[in-house]
Short mmCIF file of C-alpha atoms and ligand atoms in Angstrom, two decimals:
data_model
loop_
_atom_site.label_atom_id
_atom_site.label_comp_id
_atom_site.label_asym_id
_atom_site.label_seq_id
_atom_site.Cartn_x
_atom_site.Cartn_y
_atom_site.Cartn_z
CA UNK Z 1 17.61 2.80 34.25
CA UNK Z 2 18.27 -0.21 32.10
CA UNK Z 3 15.67 -1.31 29.59
CA UNK Z 4 14.35 -4.24 31.67
CA UNK Z 5 13.48 -2.19 34.77
CA UNK Z 6 11.64 0.51 32.80
CA UNK Z 7 7.83 0.44 32.45
CA UNK Z 8 6.77 -1.68 29.45
CA UNK Z 9 5.94 1.27 27.17
CA UNK Z 10 9.43 2.71 27.63
CA UNK Z 11 11.25 -0.55 26.98
CA UNK Z 12 13.44 -0.96 23.95
CA UNK Z 13 14.54 -3.88 21.81
CA UNK Z 14 17.30 -3.66 19.20
CA UNK Z 15 17.41 0.09 19.65
CA UNK Z 16 13.70 0.75 19.08
CA UNK Z 17 10.63 0.99 21.33
CA UNK Z 18 9.12 -2.49 21.82
CA UNK Z 19 5.85 -0.94 20.58
CA UNK Z 20 7.37 -0.84 17.09
CA UNK Z 21 7.49 -4.63 16.99
CA UNK Z 22 3.91 -4.87 18.24
CA UNK Z 23 2.80 -2.61 15.37
CA UNK Z 24 5.11 -4.49 12.98
CA UNK Z 25 3.50 -7.87 13.66
CA UNK Z 26 -0.03 -6.48 13.79
CA UNK Z 27 0.39 -4.82 10.40
CA UNK Z 28 2.25 -7.84 9.01
CA UNK Z 29 -0.77 -10.04 9.75
CA UNK Z 30 -3.24 -7.39 8.61
CA UNK Z 31 -1.45 -7.17 5.25
CA UNK Z 32 -1.25 -10.97 5.19
CA UNK Z 33 -5.04 -11.07 5.33
CA UNK Z 34 -5.47 -8.19 2.85
CA UNK Z 35 -3.06 -9.49 0.22
CA UNK Z 36 -4.05 -13.12 0.78
CA UNK Z 37 -7.64 -12.25 0.01
CA UNK Z 38 -6.71 -9.86 -2.81
CA UNK Z 39 -4.64 -12.53 -4.54
CA UNK Z 40 -7.75 -14.71 -4.76
CA UNK Z 41 -10.29 -11.95 -5.40
CA UNK Z 42 -10.48 -11.76 -9.21
CA UNK Z 43 -9.49 -15.41 -9.74
CA UNK Z 44 -12.36 -16.53 -7.54
CA UNK Z 45 -14.89 -14.26 -9.26
CA UNK Z 46 -14.06 -15.57 -12.74
CA UNK Z 47 -13.79 -19.26 -11.77
CA UNK Z 48 -16.53 -21.37 -13.41
CA UNK Z 49 -19.61 -22.11 -11.33
CA UNK Z 50 -19.45 -25.73 -12.51
CA UNK Z 51 -15.84 -26.33 -11.50
CA UNK Z 52 -15.08 -28.51 -8.47
CA UNK Z 53 -13.66 -25.39 -6.83
CA UNK Z 54 -16.50 -23.16 -7.96
CA UNK Z 55 -16.38 -19.40 -8.25
CA UNK Z 56 -19.03 -16.98 -9.48
CA UNK Z 57 -18.35 -17.50 -13.21
CA UNK Z 58 -18.08 -13.78 -13.92
CA UNK Z 59 -16.40 -12.28 -16.97
CA UNK Z 60 -12.98 -10.65 -16.55
CA UNK Z 61 -14.59 -7.24 -17.06
CA UNK Z 62 -17.15 -7.81 -14.30
CA UNK Z 63 -14.48 -9.09 -11.91
CA UNK Z 64 -12.17 -6.14 -12.61
CA UNK Z 65 -15.02 -3.69 -12.08
CA UNK Z 66 -15.71 -5.07 -8.61
CA UNK Z 67 -11.96 -5.24 -7.93
CA UNK Z 68 -11.74 -1.51 -8.71
CA UNK Z 69 -14.62 -0.61 -6.41
CA UNK Z 70 -13.39 -2.84 -3.60
CA UNK Z 71 -9.75 -1.71 -3.62
CA UNK Z 72 -10.86 1.92 -3.94
CA UNK Z 73 -13.21 1.75 -0.97
CA UNK Z 74 -10.66 -0.09 1.16
CA UNK Z 75 -8.39 2.96 1.01
CA UNK Z 76 -11.01 5.73 0.78
CA UNK Z 77 -12.47 4.43 4.04
CA UNK Z 78 -9.31 5.82 5.65
CA UNK Z 79 -11.13 9.16 5.73
CA UNK Z 80 -13.88 8.01 8.12
CA UNK Z 81 -11.25 5.81 9.85
CA UNK Z 82 -9.08 8.86 10.49
CA UNK Z 83 -12.10 10.87 11.61
CA UNK Z 84 -13.12 8.24 14.15
CA UNK Z 85 -9.56 8.22 15.50
CA UNK Z 86 -9.29 12.02 15.68
CA UNK Z 87 -12.69 12.72 17.16
CA UNK Z 88 -13.99 9.69 18.97
CA UNK Z 89 -11.62 6.92 19.94
CA UNK Z 90 -7.99 7.85 19.35
CA UNK Z 91 -5.80 5.90 16.93
CA UNK Z 92 -5.03 3.02 19.27
CA UNK Z 93 -8.64 2.01 19.92
CA UNK Z 94 -9.61 2.63 16.29
CA UNK Z 95 -6.92 0.15 15.20
CA UNK Z 96 -8.39 -2.35 17.67
CA UNK Z 97 -11.86 -1.79 16.21
CA UNK Z 98 -10.45 -2.15 12.69
CA UNK Z 99 -8.76 -5.44 13.60
CA UNK Z 100 -12.04 -6.83 14.98
CA UNK Z 101 -13.96 -5.77 11.85
CA UNK Z 102 -11.30 -7.42 9.70
CA UNK Z 103 -11.46 -10.70 11.62
CA UNK Z 104 -15.24 -10.75 11.11
CA UNK Z 105 -15.01 -9.72 7.43
CA UNK Z 106 -12.42 -12.32 6.45
CA UNK Z 107 -14.19 -15.03 8.43
CA UNK Z 108 -17.45 -14.25 6.57
CA UNK Z 109 -15.65 -14.74 3.26
CA UNK Z 110 -14.88 -18.29 4.31
CA UNK Z 111 -18.63 -18.91 3.85
CA UNK Z 112 -19.85 -19.85 0.41
CA UNK Z 113 -22.50 -17.52 -1.01
CA UNK Z 114 -22.74 -14.35 -3.06
CA UNK Z 115 -24.44 -12.43 -0.26
CA UNK Z 116 -21.80 -13.35 2.31
CA UNK Z 117 -19.08 -12.34 -0.16
CA UNK Z 118 -20.44 -8.78 -0.32
CA UNK Z 119 -20.99 -8.59 3.43
CA UNK Z 120 -17.43 -9.84 4.06
CA UNK Z 121 -15.99 -7.23 1.68
CA UNK Z 122 -18.03 -4.53 3.42
CA UNK Z 123 -16.54 -5.43 6.82
CA UNK Z 124 -13.04 -5.53 5.34
CA UNK Z 125 -13.49 -2.06 3.82
CA UNK Z 126 -14.50 -0.65 7.20
CA UNK Z 127 -11.77 -2.59 8.97
CA UNK Z 128 -8.89 -1.47 6.74
CA UNK Z 129 -10.17 2.12 6.96
CA UNK Z 130 -9.98 2.01 10.74
CA UNK Z 131 -6.70 0.11 10.94
CA UNK Z 132 -4.34 0.99 8.11
CA UNK Z 133 -4.00 4.81 8.29
CA UNK Z 134 -4.03 4.87 12.07
CA UNK Z 135 -1.46 2.15 12.66
CA UNK Z 136 0.89 3.98 10.25
CA UNK Z 137 0.46 7.22 12.19
CA UNK Z 138 1.09 5.36 15.45
CA UNK Z 139 4.53 4.32 14.20
CA UNK Z 140 5.41 8.01 13.95
CA UNK Z 141 3.96 8.56 17.41
CA UNK Z 142 6.42 6.08 18.98
CA UNK Z 143 9.27 8.54 18.49
CA UNK Z 144 9.80 11.98 19.94
CA UNK Z 145 9.71 14.79 17.31
CA UNK Z 146 13.43 14.98 16.69
CA UNK Z 147 14.27 11.31 17.15
CA UNK Z 148 16.53 10.21 14.31
CA UNK Z 149 15.36 6.61 14.58
CA UNK Z 150 11.94 7.50 13.18
CA UNK Z 151 12.80 6.86 9.51
CA UNK Z 152 14.35 3.53 10.38
CA UNK Z 153 11.21 2.73 12.38
CA UNK Z 154 9.09 3.30 9.28
CA UNK Z 155 11.51 1.21 7.23
CA UNK Z 156 11.15 -1.72 9.67
CA UNK Z 157 7.36 -1.28 9.60
CA UNK Z 158 7.37 -1.31 5.79
CA UNK Z 159 9.27 -4.59 5.89
CA UNK Z 160 6.51 -6.02 8.10
CA UNK Z 161 3.94 -4.98 5.50
CA UNK Z 162 5.84 -6.77 2.79
CA UNK Z 163 6.65 -9.92 4.73
CA UNK Z 164 2.87 -10.26 5.13
CA UNK Z 165 2.41 -9.36 1.46
CA UNK Z 166 4.97 -11.98 0.44
CA UNK Z 167 3.72 -14.91 2.49
CA UNK Z 168 -0.02 -14.46 1.99
CA UNK Z 169 -0.38 -15.01 -1.77
CA UNK Z 170 1.75 -18.16 -1.50
CA UNK Z 171 -0.14 -19.67 1.42
CA UNK Z 172 -3.70 -18.40 0.83
CA UNK Z 173 -3.20 -18.52 -2.94
CA UNK Z 174 -2.08 -22.15 -2.98
CA UNK Z 175 -4.87 -23.32 -0.69
CA UNK Z 176 -7.48 -21.12 -2.38
CA UNK Z 177 -6.69 -22.14 -5.94
CA UNK Z 178 -5.91 -25.79 -5.34
CA UNK Z 179 -8.21 -26.82 -2.50
CA UNK Z 180 -11.02 -24.32 -1.94
CA UNK Z 181 -11.34 -20.56 -2.42
CA UNK Z 182 -13.11 -20.36 0.88
CA UNK Z 183 -10.34 -22.18 2.77
CA UNK Z 184 -7.97 -19.60 1.26
CA UNK Z 185 -10.17 -16.78 2.54
CA UNK Z 186 -10.36 -18.60 5.88
CA UNK Z 187 -6.55 -18.60 6.12
CA UNK Z 188 -6.58 -14.85 5.61
CA UNK Z 189 -9.01 -14.66 8.53
CA UNK Z 190 -6.68 -16.74 10.71
CA UNK Z 191 -3.81 -14.38 9.84
CA UNK Z 192 -5.83 -11.35 10.90
CA UNK Z 193 -6.85 -13.11 14.09
CA UNK Z 194 -3.16 -13.64 14.94
CA UNK Z 195 -2.54 -9.95 14.27
CA UNK Z 196 -5.34 -8.99 16.61
CA UNK Z 197 -3.93 -11.25 19.34
CA UNK Z 198 -0.52 -9.58 19.00
CA UNK Z 199 -2.13 -6.14 19.19
CA UNK Z 200 -4.24 -6.91 22.25
CA UNK Z 201 -1.27 -8.54 24.00
CA UNK Z 202 1.01 -5.63 23.08
CA UNK Z 203 -1.18 -2.85 24.52
CA UNK Z 204 1.13 -2.43 27.50
CA UNK Z 205 3.90 -1.38 25.12
CA UNK Z 206 1.70 1.26 23.49
CA UNK Z 207 0.57 3.19 26.55
CA UNK Z 208 1.74 6.60 25.33
CA UNK Z 209 0.87 6.33 21.68
CA UNK Z 210 -2.37 6.69 19.71
CA UNK Z 211 -4.49 8.12 22.53
CA UNK Z 212 -7.36 10.52 21.90
CA UNK Z 213 -6.07 14.09 22.11
CA UNK Z 214 -8.47 16.86 22.91
CA UNK Z 215 -8.18 19.43 20.14
CA UNK Z 216 -9.96 22.08 22.09
CA UNK Z 217 -6.65 23.53 23.31
CA UNK Z 218 -6.01 27.25 22.78
CA UNK Z 219 -3.11 26.38 20.51
CA UNK Z 220 -5.33 24.14 18.39
CA UNK Z 221 -7.99 26.82 18.10
CA UNK Z 222 -5.53 29.47 17.06
CA UNK Z 223 -4.09 27.11 14.49
CA UNK Z 224 -7.43 26.43 12.90
CA UNK Z 225 -8.55 30.00 12.74
CA UNK Z 226 -5.38 31.33 11.14
CA UNK Z 227 -5.53 31.92 7.38
CA UNK Z 228 -3.03 30.18 5.09
CA UNK Z 229 0.03 32.28 4.29
CA UNK Z 230 1.04 32.77 0.62
CA UNK Z 231 3.87 30.25 1.14
CA UNK Z 232 1.44 27.69 2.52
CA UNK Z 233 -0.89 28.32 -0.41
CA UNK Z 234 1.95 27.61 -2.85
CA UNK Z 235 2.75 24.43 -1.01
CA UNK Z 236 -0.87 23.30 -1.21
CA UNK Z 237 -0.60 23.66 -5.02
CA UNK Z 238 2.40 21.31 -5.13
CA UNK Z 239 0.59 19.05 -2.74
CA UNK Z 240 -2.36 18.75 -5.11
CA UNK Z 241 -0.03 17.90 -7.95
CA UNK Z 242 1.68 15.24 -5.88
CA UNK Z 243 -1.74 13.75 -5.10
CA UNK Z 244 -2.32 13.55 -8.83
CA UNK Z 245 1.00 11.74 -9.22
CA UNK Z 246 0.07 9.33 -6.44
CA UNK Z 247 -3.29 8.58 -8.08
CA UNK Z 248 -1.61 7.97 -11.43
CA UNK Z 249 1.15 5.86 -9.93
CA UNK Z 250 -1.24 3.42 -8.25
CA UNK Z 251 -3.61 3.49 -11.25
CA UNK Z 252 -0.89 1.75 -13.24
CA UNK Z 253 0.81 -0.20 -10.45
CA UNK Z 254 -2.38 -1.75 -9.10
CA UNK Z 255 -2.97 -3.69 -12.30
CA UNK Z 256 -1.09 -6.24 -10.19
CA UNK Z 257 -4.02 -7.77 -8.31
CA UNK Z 258 -6.44 -7.27 -11.21
CA UNK Z 259 -5.48 -7.47 -14.87
CA UNK Z 260 -2.00 -8.93 -14.28
CA UNK Z 261 -3.39 -11.54 -11.89
CA UNK Z 262 -5.90 -12.67 -14.52
CA UNK Z 263 -3.15 -12.52 -17.13
CA UNK Z 264 -1.02 -14.87 -15.03
CA UNK Z 265 -3.94 -17.26 -14.68
CA UNK Z 266 -5.23 -17.25 -18.25
CA UNK Z 267 -2.31 -16.50 -20.55
CA UNK Z 268 0.94 -17.36 -18.82
CA UNK Z 269 2.69 -20.72 -19.10
CA UNK Z 270 3.18 -21.47 -15.40
CA UNK Z 271 4.61 -24.92 -15.85
CA UNK Z 272 7.77 -25.17 -13.74
CA UNK Z 273 10.22 -27.48 -15.61
CA UNK Z 274 7.42 -30.03 -16.02
CA UNK Z 275 7.55 -30.56 -12.27
CA UNK Z 276 4.45 -28.64 -11.21
CA UNK Z 277 2.26 -25.72 -12.21
CA UNK Z 278 2.74 -22.55 -10.18
CA UNK Z 279 -0.61 -21.15 -9.01
CA UNK Z 280 -1.32 -17.76 -10.59
CA UNK Z 281 -1.85 -16.08 -7.23
CA UNK Z 282 1.73 -16.89 -6.20
CA UNK Z 283 2.90 -14.16 -8.61
CA UNK Z 284 1.18 -11.69 -6.31
CA UNK Z 285 4.00 -12.16 -3.82
CA UNK Z 286 6.76 -11.14 -6.26
CA UNK Z 287 6.38 -7.40 -5.56
CA UNK Z 288 6.77 -7.88 -1.81
CA UNK Z 289 9.70 -10.26 -2.32
CA UNK Z 290 11.56 -7.61 -4.31
CA UNK Z 291 10.66 -4.90 -1.78
CA UNK Z 292 12.22 -6.90 1.04
CA UNK Z 293 15.31 -7.83 -0.97
CA UNK Z 294 15.92 -4.54 -2.79
CA UNK Z 295 14.82 -1.81 -0.38
CA UNK Z 296 18.26 -1.35 1.15
CA UNK Z 297 20.00 -1.20 -2.22
CA UNK Z 298 17.58 1.38 -3.65
CA UNK Z 299 17.79 3.44 -0.44
CA UNK Z 300 21.61 3.28 -0.54
CA UNK Z 301 21.61 4.30 -4.20
CA UNK Z 302 19.62 7.48 -3.49
CA UNK Z 303 21.80 8.29 -0.49
CA UNK Z 304 24.95 8.04 -2.60
CA UNK Z 305 23.30 9.98 -5.40
CA UNK Z 306 22.31 12.77 -3.02
CA UNK Z 307 25.78 12.91 -1.47
CA UNK Z 308 27.22 13.54 -4.92
CA UNK Z 309 25.09 16.68 -4.93
CA UNK Z 310 22.76 15.38 -7.65
CA UNK Z 311 19.07 16.16 -7.87
CA UNK Z 312 17.32 14.23 -5.12
CA UNK Z 313 14.13 16.09 -4.30
CA UNK Z 314 11.08 13.98 -3.52
CA UNK Z 315 9.24 15.14 -6.65
CA UNK Z 316 12.19 14.00 -8.74
CA UNK Z 317 12.21 10.59 -7.07
CA UNK Z 318 8.45 10.26 -7.56
CA UNK Z 319 8.83 11.08 -11.26
CA UNK Z 320 11.75 8.68 -11.71
CA UNK Z 321 9.75 6.00 -9.88
CA UNK Z 322 6.87 6.64 -12.26
CA UNK Z 323 9.07 6.16 -15.33
CA UNK Z 324 10.71 2.97 -14.00
CA UNK Z 325 7.33 1.52 -13.08
CA UNK Z 326 5.98 2.45 -16.53
CA UNK Z 327 8.88 0.65 -18.20
CA UNK Z 328 7.78 -2.50 -16.37
CA UNK Z 329 4.65 -2.44 -18.52
CA UNK Z 330 6.92 -2.74 -21.54
CA UNK Z 331 7.57 -6.33 -20.40
CA UNK Z 332 3.85 -6.95 -20.12
CA UNK Z 333 3.42 -5.62 -23.66
CA UNK Z 334 6.13 -8.08 -24.76
CA UNK Z 335 4.30 -10.87 -22.92
CA UNK Z 336 1.04 -10.00 -24.73
CA UNK Z 337 2.83 -9.95 -28.10
CA UNK Z 338 4.27 -13.39 -27.31
CA UNK Z 339 0.83 -14.64 -26.33
CA UNK Z 340 -0.68 -13.31 -29.55
CA UNK Z 341 1.84 -15.23 -31.63
CA UNK Z 342 2.38 -18.39 -29.49
CA UNK Z 343 -0.81 -18.84 -27.51
CA UNK Z 344 0.98 -18.45 -24.16
CA UNK Z 345 3.66 -16.26 -22.68
CA UNK Z 346 6.65 -16.92 -20.45
CA UNK Z 347 6.64 -16.34 -16.69
CA UNK Z 348 9.76 -14.22 -16.72
CA UNK Z 349 7.85 -11.33 -18.33
CA UNK Z 350 5.67 -11.08 -15.26
CA UNK Z 351 8.70 -11.31 -12.95
CA UNK Z 352 10.53 -8.58 -14.89
CA UNK Z 353 7.43 -6.38 -14.86
CA UNK Z 354 7.07 -6.79 -11.09
CA UNK Z 355 10.79 -6.12 -10.64
CA UNK Z 356 10.48 -2.76 -12.39
CA UNK Z 357 7.23 -1.98 -10.60
CA UNK Z 358 8.94 -2.62 -7.30
CA UNK Z 359 11.99 -0.49 -8.03
CA UNK Z 360 9.57 2.26 -9.11
CA UNK Z 361 7.61 1.81 -5.87
CA UNK Z 362 10.82 1.98 -3.82
CA UNK Z 363 11.74 5.29 -5.48
CA UNK Z 364 8.31 6.90 -5.30
CA UNK Z 365 6.26 5.52 -2.45
CA UNK Z 366 8.42 6.07 0.67
CA UNK Z 367 9.21 9.66 -0.30
CA UNK Z 368 5.67 10.58 -1.30
CA UNK Z 369 4.22 10.17 2.19
CA UNK Z 370 7.01 12.07 3.89
CA UNK Z 371 6.91 14.77 1.19
CA UNK Z 372 3.23 15.30 1.81
CA UNK Z 373 3.75 15.53 5.55
CA UNK Z 374 6.40 18.19 4.96
CA UNK Z 375 4.19 20.30 2.71
CA UNK Z 376 0.90 20.03 4.53
CA UNK Z 377 -0.12 23.11 6.53
CA UNK Z 378 -0.49 21.97 10.13
CA UNK Z 379 -4.19 22.72 10.33
CA UNK Z 380 -4.92 20.28 7.53
CA UNK Z 381 -2.60 17.56 8.82
CA UNK Z 382 -5.21 14.87 9.50
CA UNK Z 383 -7.30 15.69 6.44
CA UNK Z 384 -4.21 15.51 4.24
CA UNK Z 385 -3.25 12.11 5.65
CA UNK Z 386 -6.77 10.88 4.91
CA UNK Z 387 -6.55 12.31 1.41
CA UNK Z 388 -3.22 10.57 0.85
CA UNK Z 389 -4.83 7.17 1.43
CA UNK Z 390 -7.91 8.21 -0.52
CA UNK Z 391 -5.64 9.14 -3.45
CA UNK Z 392 -4.27 5.60 -3.34
CA UNK Z 393 -7.88 4.43 -3.39
CA UNK Z 394 -8.78 6.51 -6.46
CA UNK Z 395 -5.68 5.10 -8.14
CA UNK Z 396 -6.99 1.62 -7.46
CA UNK Z 397 -10.37 2.52 -8.97
CA UNK Z 398 -8.73 3.80 -12.14
CA UNK Z 399 -6.64 0.62 -12.19
CA UNK Z 400 -9.90 -1.37 -12.30
CA UNK Z 401 -11.24 0.83 -15.12
CA UNK Z 402 -8.05 0.38 -17.15
CA UNK Z 403 -8.29 -3.36 -16.61
CA UNK Z 404 -11.90 -3.30 -17.84
CA UNK Z 405 -10.87 -1.27 -20.91
CA UNK Z 406 -8.30 -3.95 -21.75
CA UNK Z 407 -11.16 -6.42 -22.28
CA UNK Z 408 -12.28 -4.44 -25.35
CA UNK Z 409 -9.10 -2.75 -26.47
CA UNK Z 410 -6.76 -5.68 -26.00
CA UNK Z 411 -4.03 -6.27 -23.45
CA UNK Z 412 -1.10 -5.41 -25.71
CA UNK Z 413 -2.60 -1.98 -26.42
CA UNK Z 414 -3.28 -1.30 -22.76
CA UNK Z 415 0.12 -2.48 -21.46
CA UNK Z 416 2.05 -0.66 -24.19
CA UNK Z 417 -0.16 2.39 -23.70
CA UNK Z 418 0.58 2.52 -19.97
CA UNK Z 419 4.33 2.14 -20.66
CA UNK Z 420 4.31 5.09 -23.05
CA UNK Z 421 1.83 7.45 -21.39
CA UNK Z 422 3.09 6.98 -17.85
CA UNK Z 423 6.72 7.47 -18.94
CA UNK Z 424 5.72 10.71 -20.65
CA UNK Z 425 3.98 11.89 -17.47
CA UNK Z 426 7.16 11.16 -15.49
CA UNK Z 427 9.31 13.08 -17.96
CA UNK Z 428 6.92 16.07 -17.97
CA UNK Z 429 7.24 16.28 -14.18
CA UNK Z 430 11.04 16.12 -14.46
CA UNK Z 431 10.94 18.93 -17.02
CA UNK Z 432 8.81 21.02 -14.66
CA UNK Z 433 11.01 20.34 -11.65
CA UNK Z 434 12.42 23.84 -11.19
CA UNK Z 435 9.13 25.77 -10.97
CA UNK Z 436 7.62 23.01 -8.85
CA UNK Z 437 10.48 23.12 -6.37
CA UNK Z 438 10.15 26.90 -6.20
CA UNK Z 439 6.54 26.47 -5.09
CA UNK Z 440 7.62 24.28 -2.17
CA UNK Z 441 9.60 27.20 -0.67
CA UNK Z 442 12.30 24.96 0.68
CA UNK Z 443 9.88 22.65 2.55
CA UNK Z 444 12.23 19.77 1.89
CA UNK Z 445 15.22 21.44 3.46
CA UNK Z 446 13.64 22.05 6.83
CA UNK Z 447 12.91 19.80 9.73
CA UNK Z 448 9.98 17.54 8.92
CA UNK Z 449 8.61 17.70 12.41
CA UNK Z 450 8.17 21.45 12.32
CA UNK Z 451 5.14 20.96 10.14
CA UNK Z 452 3.36 17.77 11.05
CA UNK Z 453 4.08 14.41 12.56
CA UNK Z 454 4.00 11.57 10.11
N1 LIG U 501 2.14 -2.26 -0.37
C1 LIG U 501 1.88 -1.13 0.45
C2 LIG U 501 0.92 -1.46 1.56
O1 LIG U 501 0.18 -2.38 1.50
C3 LIG U 501 1.37 0.05 -0.33
C4 LIG U 501 -0.06 -0.07 -0.73
C5 LIG U 501 -0.62 1.15 -1.36
O2 LIG U 501 -0.41 2.29 -0.93
N2 LIG U 501 -1.35 0.94 -2.41
O3 LIG U 501 0.87 -0.77 2.53
#
């Protein structure tokens, strides 16, 4: 049967199920709304109440504290989001619910009051929790267990995330900073609305994916009652350590939307050859820009590296990613030193920092999720996926706390401190590689799908 005469959910485009592109555009717009709003978040909170584009007039510390809580809860809400999908609605309907909550939440932020700001954030937290973890799992569900196209599917999906993450801070950031914060938030709402339209329209391509599965089957029961084997117990130990690495990674990385965003606004000379001033929020798109442009090169590097027979376990890549990301903070320390002596610092420090952060992300982030799925005992599969997102959330909370600490300790000290401490953490993990790999009992060498579906 050729692709056109097949039922919609079996149709393919450019070698992948059409459903992949539905999920791609839905997530692209969801991330557009998330990163568009996030780019404005702290800048809006600290903007003077008397300015023509008024904010709440908060201190940096107060803004970073709320930023930490908000970005933590956005990801921790993946746990109830995953539970709703597993037990009540299935992933597909939970994503739909999440999309609706996000449209409402972002639209509420377009209104101008402190109360509506909190209510809008609350809806967004619930919405991301329902949408983000479940749409990612649905990508895996588009492919049969042994389908080799799965990794490429995730790669395409990740590009969608970052196209949204690239465009949003430019569009929402420009409008938000230069015209009205609330118009910027409103644009994020329009983006999410477009995503929801794509998702509703694309349901016919997603017939076989993300449906509620009854887990009362005999196989399921047997699985849950069985005790963990010693090998599985060892793997859980490595798993816990990798969660710690994930928390630490994002705790440093996620300075981006908080402390580094405020740094761009308050201390960076953003004058572009005397032609115009670049809005601070635009720097929030640099990470996604580098992801889209460098992902293939970093992937190809690791492939070549592995083919030469060199160390290429996931833990190694996570540790290397940690060190490279940490080095990026060296540039931020240099920027702070320049600010302390000149009263402003150059834009290229921020760009260099984001470049290193992105290369670190490209080494660590794609492997960490698949590593976790390989190590997780089947009976904990859903819980572990929820914990993975929650770990990202805790990282975001710590990021907020570190940002707050910088208000008293000074930015140079914090940026230099992250560069040093996080590099040391990466090197310690590299030094402990052998025993850690032993505890995985070859989980990386076997077929991913024999444990759980990503
Ligand atoms: N940029 C990626 C996304 O939005 C990763 C975010 C994260 O895990 N903190 O999906």
